[in-house]
Coordinates of C-alpha atoms in Angstrom, one line a residue:
M27 CA 15.0 -17.4 -10.5
R28 CA 17.1 -17.1 -13.6
L29 CA 19.0 -13.9 -14.4
V30 CA 20.3 -13.4 -17.9
I31 CA 22.1 -10.4 -19.3
A32 CA 22.1 -10.5 -23.0
R33 CA 22.0 -8.6 -26.3
C34 CA 18.5 -9.3 -27.4
S35 CA 15.4 -8.1 -29.2
V36 CA 11.9 -8.5 -27.8
D37 CA 8.6 -8.7 -29.6
Y38 CA 5.2 -8.7 -27.8
T39 CA 2.1 -9.9 -29.7
G40 CA -1.5 -10.1 -28.5
R41 CA -3.9 -7.4 -27.5
L42 CA -1.2 -5.0 -28.7
N43 CA 2.1 -5.3 -30.6
A44 CA 5.4 -3.9 -29.2
H45 CA 9.0 -4.1 -30.3
L46 CA 12.3 -3.6 -28.4
P47 CA 15.2 -3.4 -30.9
L48 CA 18.5 -5.1 -30.3
A49 CA 20.2 -3.9 -27.1
T50 CA 21.8 -5.3 -23.9
R51 CA 19.2 -6.0 -21.3
L52 CA 18.5 -7.9 -18.1
L53 CA 16.0 -10.7 -18.4
V54 CA 14.5 -12.0 -15.1
H55 CA 12.6 -15.3 -15.3
K56 CA 10.9 -15.9 -12.0
G57 CA 9.8 -19.2 -10.4
D58 CA 6.2 -18.3 -10.9
G59 CA 6.9 -18.3 -14.7
S60 CA 6.8 -14.5 -15.2
L61 CA 9.4 -12.8 -17.3
L62 CA 10.6 -9.2 -16.9
V63 CA 12.8 -7.3 -19.4
H64 CA 14.8 -4.5 -17.8
S65 CA 17.2 -1.9 -19.1
D66 CA 19.8 0.0 -17.1
G67 CA 17.3 2.9 -16.7
G68 CA 13.7 3.5 -15.8
S69 CA 14.1 2.6 -12.1
Y70 CA 12.2 -0.5 -11.1
K71 CA 9.8 -0.6 -14.1
P72 CA 10.5 -3.2 -16.8
L73 CA 10.4 -2.4 -20.4
N74 CA 8.2 -5.3 -21.1
W75 CA 7.0 -8.3 -19.2
M76 CA 4.7 -11.3 -19.1
S77 CA 2.7 -12.0 -16.0
P78 CA 1.7 -15.5 -14.8
P79 CA 0.2 -17.9 -15.6
C80 CA 2.5 -18.3 -18.5
T81 CA 5.0 -20.8 -19.9
L82 CA 8.5 -20.3 -21.4
E83 CA 9.7 -22.5 -24.3
V84 CA 13.0 -22.4 -26.0
E85 CA 12.4 -22.7 -29.7
A86 CA 14.4 -22.8 -32.9
S87 CA 15.1 -19.5 -34.7
E88 CA 15.4 -18.8 -38.4
E89 CA 18.2 -16.3 -37.8
E90 CA 21.7 -17.8 -37.6
D91 CA 22.9 -15.0 -35.3
V92 CA 20.4 -15.9 -32.6
V93 CA 22.0 -18.0 -29.8
E94 CA 18.7 -18.8 -28.1
Q95 CA 15.1 -17.8 -28.7
W96 CA 12.4 -17.8 -26.0
R97 CA 8.7 -17.8 -26.4
V98 CA 6.7 -16.9 -23.3
T99 CA 3.0 -17.5 -23.8
H100 CA 0.2 -16.4 -21.4
T101 CA -1.9 -19.4 -20.6
K102 CA -5.2 -17.6 -20.6
T103 CA -4.9 -14.9 -23.2
G104 CA -2.4 -16.4 -25.7
D105 CA -0.4 -13.2 -25.7
A106 CA 3.2 -14.0 -26.5
L107 CA 6.6 -12.5 -25.7
V108 CA 9.4 -13.6 -28.1
V109 CA 12.9 -12.9 -27.0
K110 CA 15.8 -13.4 -29.4
L111 CA 19.2 -13.6 -27.6
Y112 CA 22.1 -12.7 -29.9
E113 CA 24.8 -12.8 -27.2
I114 CA 24.6 -14.0 -23.6
V115 CA 26.9 -12.0 -21.2
H116 CA 25.7 -13.6 -18.0
D117 CA 23.4 -16.5 -17.1
S118 CA 22.8 -17.7 -13.6
S119 CA 20.0 -19.4 -11.6
H120 CA 19.3 -18.9 -7.9
E121 CA 17.0 -20.6 -5.4
L122 CA 15.5 -17.8 -3.3
G123 CA 13.2 -19.9 -1.1
V124 CA 10.0 -18.7 0.5
D125 CA 9.8 -14.9 1.0
P126 CA 8.1 -13.8 4.3
G127 CA 6.7 -10.7 2.6
L128 CA 7.1 -7.0 3.2
Q129 CA 6.6 -5.9 6.8
K130 CA 5.6 -2.2 6.8
D131 CA 6.4 0.1 9.6
G132 CA 4.1 3.0 10.2
V133 CA 1.0 1.5 8.6
E134 CA -2.5 2.6 9.9
A135 CA -2.7 -0.4 12.2
D136 CA 0.5 0.7 13.9
L137 CA -0.7 4.3 14.2
Q138 CA -4.0 3.1 15.7
R139 CA -2.3 0.9 18.2
L140 CA 0.1 3.6 19.3
L141 CA -2.6 6.2 19.5
A142 CA -4.8 3.9 21.7
E143 CA -1.9 3.8 24.1
Q144 CA -1.3 7.6 24.0
V145 CA -4.7 9.2 23.6
H146 CA -3.4 12.4 25.1
V147 CA -1.8 13.0 21.7
V148 CA -5.2 14.1 20.3
G149 CA -6.4 16.0 23.4
E150 CA -6.4 16.2 27.1
G151 CA -9.0 14.6 29.3
L152 CA -9.7 11.7 26.9
T153 CA -10.0 8.1 27.9
L154 CA -10.0 5.1 25.6
V155 CA -13.3 3.3 25.4
R156 CA -12.5 0.8 22.6
R157 CA -10.5 0.3 19.4
E158 CA -12.5 -0.6 16.3
F159 CA -15.8 0.6 17.8
P160 CA -18.6 -0.9 15.7
T161 CA -21.1 1.1 13.7
A162 CA -23.7 -0.1 11.1
I163 CA -21.3 0.8 8.3
G164 CA -18.1 -0.4 9.7
P165 CA -15.9 0.3 12.8
V166 CA -14.4 3.6 13.7
D167 CA -10.8 3.3 14.7
L168 CA -11.0 4.7 18.2
M169 CA -13.8 5.6 20.5
L170 CA -12.8 7.9 23.4
R171 CA -14.7 9.3 26.3
D172 CA -14.3 13.1 26.8
D173 CA -14.0 13.5 30.6
V174 CA -13.9 17.3 30.2
V175 CA -17.5 17.6 29.0
I176 CA -19.7 18.4 32.0
E177 CA -22.5 15.9 32.7
V178 CA -25.8 17.8 32.5
A179 CA -29.1 16.6 33.8
G180 CA -28.0 12.9 33.9
S181 CA -27.0 12.9 30.2
P182 CA -23.9 10.9 29.4
R183 CA -20.5 12.5 29.0
G184 CA -19.4 13.3 25.5
H185 CA -17.4 11.0 23.3
V186 CA -14.9 11.4 20.6
A187 CA -14.7 9.3 17.4
V188 CA -11.1 9.1 16.0
E189 CA -10.3 8.0 12.5
V190 CA -6.6 7.2 11.9
K191 CA -4.9 7.6 8.5
R192 CA -1.4 7.8 7.2
K193 CA -2.5 10.4 4.6
A194 CA -5.9 11.9 5.0
G195 CA -7.8 13.1 2.0
I196 CA -11.4 14.1 1.4
D197 CA -12.5 10.5 1.5
A198 CA -11.3 10.2 5.1
V199 CA -13.4 13.3 6.1
E200 CA -16.5 11.8 4.4
Q201 CA -15.9 8.5 6.1
L202 CA -15.7 10.0 9.6
T203 CA -18.7 12.2 8.8
R204 CA -20.8 9.1 8.1
Y205 CA -19.6 7.5 11.4
L206 CA -20.5 10.7 13.4
E207 CA -24.0 10.8 11.9
L208 CA -24.7 7.3 13.1
L209 CA -23.0 7.6 16.4
N210 CA -24.8 10.7 17.4
R211 CA -28.1 8.9 17.0
D212 CA -27.2 6.8 20.1
P213 CA -28.4 8.5 23.3
H214 CA -25.8 6.6 25.3
L215 CA -23.0 8.1 23.2
R216 CA -24.0 11.6 22.1
P217 CA -22.7 14.2 21.9
V218 CA -19.9 12.6 19.7
R219 CA -17.4 14.9 18.0
G220 CA -14.8 13.8 15.5
I221 CA -11.0 13.9 15.2
L222 CA -9.2 12.9 12.1
A223 CA -5.6 11.9 13.0
A224 CA -3.0 11.4 10.3
Q225 CA 0.6 11.9 9.4
S226 CA -0.3 14.3 6.6
F227 CA -3.4 16.0 5.3
A228 CA -4.5 17.2 1.9
L229 CA -5.4 20.9 2.0
Q230 CA -8.9 20.1 0.8
A231 CA -9.3 17.6 3.6
R232 CA -8.4 20.2 6.2
T233 CA -10.8 22.7 4.7
L234 CA -13.7 20.2 4.6
A235 CA -13.0 18.9 8.1
S236 CA -13.0 22.4 9.5
D237 CA -16.3 23.1 7.8
R238 CA -17.9 20.1 9.4
G239 CA -16.5 20.7 12.9
I240 CA -14.0 17.9 12.7
D241 CA -10.6 18.5 14.3
C242 CA -7.4 17.5 12.4
V243 CA -4.4 16.2 14.4
V244 CA -1.0 15.6 12.9
L245 CA 0.7 12.4 14.2
D246 CA 4.4 12.2 14.6
Y247 CA 5.0 8.5 14.3
D248 CA 8.6 8.6 15.4
A249 CA 7.8 10.6 18.5
M250 CA 4.9 8.2 19.3
K251 CA 7.3 5.3 19.1
G252 CA 9.6 7.1 21.5
V253 CA 12.5 7.4 19.1
D254 CA 12.5 11.2 18.6
S255 CA 15.3 11.7 21.2
G256 CA 17.2 8.6 20.3
R257 CA 16.1 6.9 23.5
P258 CA 13.1 4.5 23.6
T259 CA 10.4 5.8 25.9
L260 CA 7.4 3.7 25.0
F261 CA 8.8 0.2 24.7

């Protein structure tokens, strides 16, 4: 990766035209060929950029004041980013190696795993049957047996289908509704009720879930990990 801080102007030509007048900026030329033009504001978002596949060529400039001129051309579209460097303040290259990628904590898979180990979080008298319980339209996150439901006339005990989300919106309610419709057709499972478990809920999702008889349970991820008191209790 090459990092250049320079007084420069930038012109983009292609599907649209854009111009950045002369100013001091950070230019990031990555190993994949991409170029990002940053200012000291605007948070993480670059002012302009060229995504790979693209190539960078240093070319001659007609302007005497230009120290170096870059032309970054997109291989497929032909769009071009022309950067004119009038003064280079800093120029360095660094080998970063292979990045292992972002490892997220608290994603839905983590919530599902923790909830499978602590089904009491969503209700008493529940026993895990299976994670990723299959249906014709995809797996429901958790299938639980409701041991509180009284067995009547040889019918099976009730079951609970749990869908786990980080943030639950209307789409999550619709998804669980479709699962419940299919699961309740199975005489070996019904009656099957639904629980939507999430770290946060949209107000509309709570309203729709209540209307359809689906319970909403807020998950405290830190507490489920056993770190709410500062002492690990799960691992």
